[in-house]
mmCIF file of C-alpha atoms in Angstrom:
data_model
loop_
_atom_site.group_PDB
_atom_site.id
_atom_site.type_symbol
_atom_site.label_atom_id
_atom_site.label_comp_id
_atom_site.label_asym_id
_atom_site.label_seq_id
_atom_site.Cartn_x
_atom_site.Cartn_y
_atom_site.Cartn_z
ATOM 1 C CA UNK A 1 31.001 -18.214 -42.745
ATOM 2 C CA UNK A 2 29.378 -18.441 -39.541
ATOM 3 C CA UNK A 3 29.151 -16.108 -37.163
ATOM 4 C CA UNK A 4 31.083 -16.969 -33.812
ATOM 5 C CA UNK A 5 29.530 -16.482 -29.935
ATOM 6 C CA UNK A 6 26.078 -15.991 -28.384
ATOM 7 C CA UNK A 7 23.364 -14.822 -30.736
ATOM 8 C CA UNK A 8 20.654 -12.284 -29.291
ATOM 9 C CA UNK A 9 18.069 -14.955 -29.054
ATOM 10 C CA UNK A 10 19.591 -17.031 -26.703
ATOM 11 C CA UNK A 11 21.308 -14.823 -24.557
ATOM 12 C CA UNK A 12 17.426 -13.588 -23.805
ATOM 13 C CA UNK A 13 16.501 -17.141 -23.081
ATOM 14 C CA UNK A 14 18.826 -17.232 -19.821
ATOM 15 C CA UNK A 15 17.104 -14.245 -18.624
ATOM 16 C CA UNK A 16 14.665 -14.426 -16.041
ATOM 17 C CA UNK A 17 10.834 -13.447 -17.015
ATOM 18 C CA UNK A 18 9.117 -12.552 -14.029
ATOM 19 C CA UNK A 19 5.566 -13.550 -13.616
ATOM 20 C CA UNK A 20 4.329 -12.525 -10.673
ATOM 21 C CA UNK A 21 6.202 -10.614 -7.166
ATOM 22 C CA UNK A 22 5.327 -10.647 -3.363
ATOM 23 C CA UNK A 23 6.164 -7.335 -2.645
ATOM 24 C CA UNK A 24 4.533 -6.791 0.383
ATOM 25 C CA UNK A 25 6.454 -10.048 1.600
ATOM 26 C CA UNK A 26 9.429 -7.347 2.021
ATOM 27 C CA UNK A 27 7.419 -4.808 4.110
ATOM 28 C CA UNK A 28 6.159 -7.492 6.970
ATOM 29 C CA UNK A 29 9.064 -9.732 6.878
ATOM 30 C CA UNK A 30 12.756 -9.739 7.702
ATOM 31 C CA UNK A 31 13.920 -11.936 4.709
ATOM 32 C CA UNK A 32 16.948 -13.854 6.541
ATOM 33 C CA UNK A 33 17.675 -16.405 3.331
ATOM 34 C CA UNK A 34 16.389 -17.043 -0.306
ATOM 35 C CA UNK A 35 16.392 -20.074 -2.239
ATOM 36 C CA UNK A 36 15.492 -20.676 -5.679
ATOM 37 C CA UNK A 37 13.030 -23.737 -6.520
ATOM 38 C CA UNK A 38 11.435 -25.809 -9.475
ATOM 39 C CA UNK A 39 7.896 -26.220 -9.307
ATOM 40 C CA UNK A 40 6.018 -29.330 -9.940
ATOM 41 C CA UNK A 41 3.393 -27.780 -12.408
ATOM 42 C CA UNK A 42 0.402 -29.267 -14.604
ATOM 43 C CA UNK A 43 0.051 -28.325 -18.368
ATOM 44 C CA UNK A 44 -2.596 -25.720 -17.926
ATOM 45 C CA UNK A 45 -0.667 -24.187 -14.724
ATOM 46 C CA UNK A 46 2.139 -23.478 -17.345
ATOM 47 C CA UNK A 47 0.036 -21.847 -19.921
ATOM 48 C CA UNK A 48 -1.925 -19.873 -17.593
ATOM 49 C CA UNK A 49 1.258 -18.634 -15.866
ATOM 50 C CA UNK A 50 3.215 -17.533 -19.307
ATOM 51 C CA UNK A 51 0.083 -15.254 -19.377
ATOM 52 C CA UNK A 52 1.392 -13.600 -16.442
ATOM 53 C CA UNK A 53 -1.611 -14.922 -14.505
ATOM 54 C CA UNK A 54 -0.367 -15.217 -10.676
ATOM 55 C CA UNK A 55 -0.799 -14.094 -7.210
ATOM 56 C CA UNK A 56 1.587 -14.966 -4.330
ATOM 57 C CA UNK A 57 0.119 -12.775 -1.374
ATOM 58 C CA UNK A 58 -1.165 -15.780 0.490
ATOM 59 C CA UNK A 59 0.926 -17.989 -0.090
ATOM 60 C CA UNK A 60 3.547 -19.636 2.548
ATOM 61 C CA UNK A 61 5.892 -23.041 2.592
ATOM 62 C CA UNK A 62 5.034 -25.730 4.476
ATOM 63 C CA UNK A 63 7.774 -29.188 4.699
ATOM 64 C CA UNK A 64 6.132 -32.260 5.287
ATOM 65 C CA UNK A 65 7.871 -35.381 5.351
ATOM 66 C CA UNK A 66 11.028 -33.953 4.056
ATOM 67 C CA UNK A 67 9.151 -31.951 1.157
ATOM 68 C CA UNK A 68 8.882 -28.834 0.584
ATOM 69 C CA UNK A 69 5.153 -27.793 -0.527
ATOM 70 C CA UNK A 70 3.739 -24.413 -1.595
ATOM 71 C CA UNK A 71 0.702 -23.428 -0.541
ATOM 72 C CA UNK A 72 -1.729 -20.704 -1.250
ATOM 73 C CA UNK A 73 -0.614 -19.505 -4.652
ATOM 74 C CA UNK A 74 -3.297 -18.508 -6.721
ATOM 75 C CA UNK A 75 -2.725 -19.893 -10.293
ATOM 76 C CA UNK A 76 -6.321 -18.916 -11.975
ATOM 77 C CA UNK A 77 -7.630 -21.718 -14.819
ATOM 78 C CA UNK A 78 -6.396 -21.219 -18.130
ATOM 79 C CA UNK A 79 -9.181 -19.761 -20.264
ATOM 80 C CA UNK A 80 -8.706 -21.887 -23.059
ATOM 81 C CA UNK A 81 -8.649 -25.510 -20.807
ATOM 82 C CA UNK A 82 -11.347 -27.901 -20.945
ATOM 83 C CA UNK A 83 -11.730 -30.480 -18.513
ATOM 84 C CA UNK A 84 -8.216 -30.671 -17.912
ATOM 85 C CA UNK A 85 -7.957 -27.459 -16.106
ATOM 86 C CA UNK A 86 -6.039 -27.333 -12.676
ATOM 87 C CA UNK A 87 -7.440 -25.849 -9.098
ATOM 88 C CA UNK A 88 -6.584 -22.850 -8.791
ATOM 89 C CA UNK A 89 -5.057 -23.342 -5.237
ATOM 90 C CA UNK A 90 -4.043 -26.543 -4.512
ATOM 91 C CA UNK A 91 -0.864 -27.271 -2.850
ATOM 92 C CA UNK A 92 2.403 -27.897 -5.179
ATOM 93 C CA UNK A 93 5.350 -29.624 -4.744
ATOM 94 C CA UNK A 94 8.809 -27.941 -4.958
ATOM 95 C CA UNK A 95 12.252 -28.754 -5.912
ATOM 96 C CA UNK A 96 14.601 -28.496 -3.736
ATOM 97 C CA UNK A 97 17.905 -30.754 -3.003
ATOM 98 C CA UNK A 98 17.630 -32.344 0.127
ATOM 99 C CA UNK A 99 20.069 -30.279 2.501
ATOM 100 C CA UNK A 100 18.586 -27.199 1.541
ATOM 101 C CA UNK A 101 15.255 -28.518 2.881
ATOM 102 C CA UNK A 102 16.700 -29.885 6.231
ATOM 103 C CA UNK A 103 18.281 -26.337 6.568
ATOM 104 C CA UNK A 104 14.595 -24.586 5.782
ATOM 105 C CA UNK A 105 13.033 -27.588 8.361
ATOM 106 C CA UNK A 106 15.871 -26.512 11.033
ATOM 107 C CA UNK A 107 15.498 -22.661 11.004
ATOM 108 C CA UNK A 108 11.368 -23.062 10.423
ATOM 109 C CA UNK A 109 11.366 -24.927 13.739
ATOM 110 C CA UNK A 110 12.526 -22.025 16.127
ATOM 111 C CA UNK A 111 10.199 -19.584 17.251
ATOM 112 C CA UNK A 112 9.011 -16.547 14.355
ATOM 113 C CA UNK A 113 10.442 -18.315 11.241
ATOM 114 C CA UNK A 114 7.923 -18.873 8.531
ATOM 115 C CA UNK A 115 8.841 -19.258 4.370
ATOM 116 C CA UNK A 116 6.728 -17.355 1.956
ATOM 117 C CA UNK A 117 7.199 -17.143 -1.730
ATOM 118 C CA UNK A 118 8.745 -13.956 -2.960
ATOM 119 C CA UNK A 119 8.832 -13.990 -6.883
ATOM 120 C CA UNK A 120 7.412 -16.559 -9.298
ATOM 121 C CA UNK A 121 9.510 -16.345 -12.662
ATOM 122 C CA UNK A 122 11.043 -19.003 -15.581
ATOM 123 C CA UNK A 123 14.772 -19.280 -16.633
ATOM 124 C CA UNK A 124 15.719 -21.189 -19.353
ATOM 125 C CA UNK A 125 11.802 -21.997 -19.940
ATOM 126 C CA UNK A 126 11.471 -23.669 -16.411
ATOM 127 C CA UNK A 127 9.193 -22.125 -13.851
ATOM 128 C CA UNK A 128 11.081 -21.022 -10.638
ATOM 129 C CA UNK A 129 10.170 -19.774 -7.313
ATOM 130 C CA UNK A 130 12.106 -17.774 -4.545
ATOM 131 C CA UNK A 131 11.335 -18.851 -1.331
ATOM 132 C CA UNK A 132 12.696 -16.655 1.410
ATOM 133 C CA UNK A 133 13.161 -17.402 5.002
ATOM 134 C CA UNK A 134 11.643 -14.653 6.628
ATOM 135 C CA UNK A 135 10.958 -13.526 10.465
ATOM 136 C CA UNK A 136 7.625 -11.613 11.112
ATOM 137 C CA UNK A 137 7.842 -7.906 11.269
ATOM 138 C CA UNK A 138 6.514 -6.000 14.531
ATOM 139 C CA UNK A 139 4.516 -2.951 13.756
ATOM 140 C CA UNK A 140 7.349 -0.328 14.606
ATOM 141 C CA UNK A 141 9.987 -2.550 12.390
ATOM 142 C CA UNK A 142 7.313 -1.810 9.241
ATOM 143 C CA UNK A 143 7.346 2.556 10.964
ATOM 144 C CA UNK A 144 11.087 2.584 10.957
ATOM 145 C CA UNK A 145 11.482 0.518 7.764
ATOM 146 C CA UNK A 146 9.688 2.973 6.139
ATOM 147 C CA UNK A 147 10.947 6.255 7.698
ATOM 148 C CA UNK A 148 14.522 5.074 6.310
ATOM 149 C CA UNK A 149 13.339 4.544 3.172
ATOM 150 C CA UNK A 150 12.002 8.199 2.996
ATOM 151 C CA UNK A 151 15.484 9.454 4.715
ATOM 152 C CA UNK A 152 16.869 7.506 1.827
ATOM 153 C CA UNK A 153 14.996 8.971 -0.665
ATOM 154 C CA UNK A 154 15.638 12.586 0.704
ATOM 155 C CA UNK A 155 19.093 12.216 0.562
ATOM 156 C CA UNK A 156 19.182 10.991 -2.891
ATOM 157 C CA UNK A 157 17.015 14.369 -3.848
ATOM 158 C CA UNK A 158 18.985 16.826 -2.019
ATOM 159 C CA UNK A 159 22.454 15.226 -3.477
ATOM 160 C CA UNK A 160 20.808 15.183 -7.021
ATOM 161 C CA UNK A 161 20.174 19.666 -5.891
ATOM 162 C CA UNK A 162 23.376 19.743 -5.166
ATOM 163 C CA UNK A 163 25.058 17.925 -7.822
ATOM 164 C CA UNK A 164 22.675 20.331 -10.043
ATOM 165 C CA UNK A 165 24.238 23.297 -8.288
ATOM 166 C CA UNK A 166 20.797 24.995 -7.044
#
C-alpha cells in the first residue's frame, strides 16, 4: 500500500534556492515594497544561473511602455555554451501582472523612488526575482542604521550573560 501525503522530494521542490542576494541593496536603501517576478530567460542564462553564477549589485528596474525591464544583472556565459551563449548584461524582461506595474510606474515617478533587484532565486524550478521599491539612503540614515544594529546586537549579548547567570 501506498504511502499517503507529501514525500521529502517534493516538499524540497517548493522551496526557494537562492542564487544570488543584493545585500548591500538593504544598507543604501529604504525598501518601502517587494514584489516577486518571473524572468524572461534564454537557455544558457538558466544553466549558468543553477550554477549559482549571478551578481545583482548594479542592477536597477526600469518600466518602459508598461514593462517592467531589469537591467544591469550580471549573468556570466555558461562555460559549456557554444555559439548560443547569452550577453552577459543585456536587459531582461520581467513578469509582472499589469496593476502591479502601474503601482511600481506611480510610486517610481515621485521624487527618490528607484527599484533594484534584491534576491535572484527559483521556486518550483522557475527563476524569480524580488524587486523592491526602495528610497535612497542619506549618509547619516546608513550611521544610524548601523549604530542600531550594534545596540541590537549588544542587547542580545548582555541578555544571553544574563540568562547565563554571569
Amino acid at each position: 500500500m501506498a504511502k499517503q501525503g507529501k514525500s521529502p522530494a517534493k516538499g524540497d521542490a517548493d522551496a526557494r534556492k537562492v542564487v544570488a542576494s543584493n545585500k548591500k541593496a538593504r544598507h543604501d536603501y529604504h525598501v518601502e515594497d517587494t514584489f516577486e517576478a518571473g524572468l524572461v530567460l534564454q537557455g544558457t542564462e538558466v544553466k549558468s544561473l543553477r550554477l549559482g553564477r549571478a551578481t545583482l549589485a548594479d542592477g536597477f528596474v526600469d518600466i518602459d511602455g508598461g514593462e517592467a525591464w531589469l537591467h544591469g544583472v550580471n549573468i556570466p556565459e555558461y562555460s559549456q555554451g557554444s555559439w548560443t551563449n547569452h550577453a552577459a548584461k543585456r536587459k531582461r524582461k520581467l513578469l509582472l501582472h499589469k496593476a502591479e506595474i502601474e503601482k511600481i510606474e506611480r510610486k517610481v515617478s515621485e521624487k527618490g523612488h528607484t527599484v533594484i533587484p534584491l534576491s535572484l532565486y527559483f521556486v518550483k524550478g522557475r527563476a524569480k526575482v524580488e524587486i523592491g521599491l526602495a528610497r535612497g539612503k542619506k549618509s547619516w540614515d546608513k550611521r544610524q542604521s548601523i549604530a542600531e544594529r550594534e545596540f541590537d546586537r549588544e542587547k542580545q549579548r548582555e541578555l544571553g550573560r544574563h540568562l547565563k547567570g554571569r
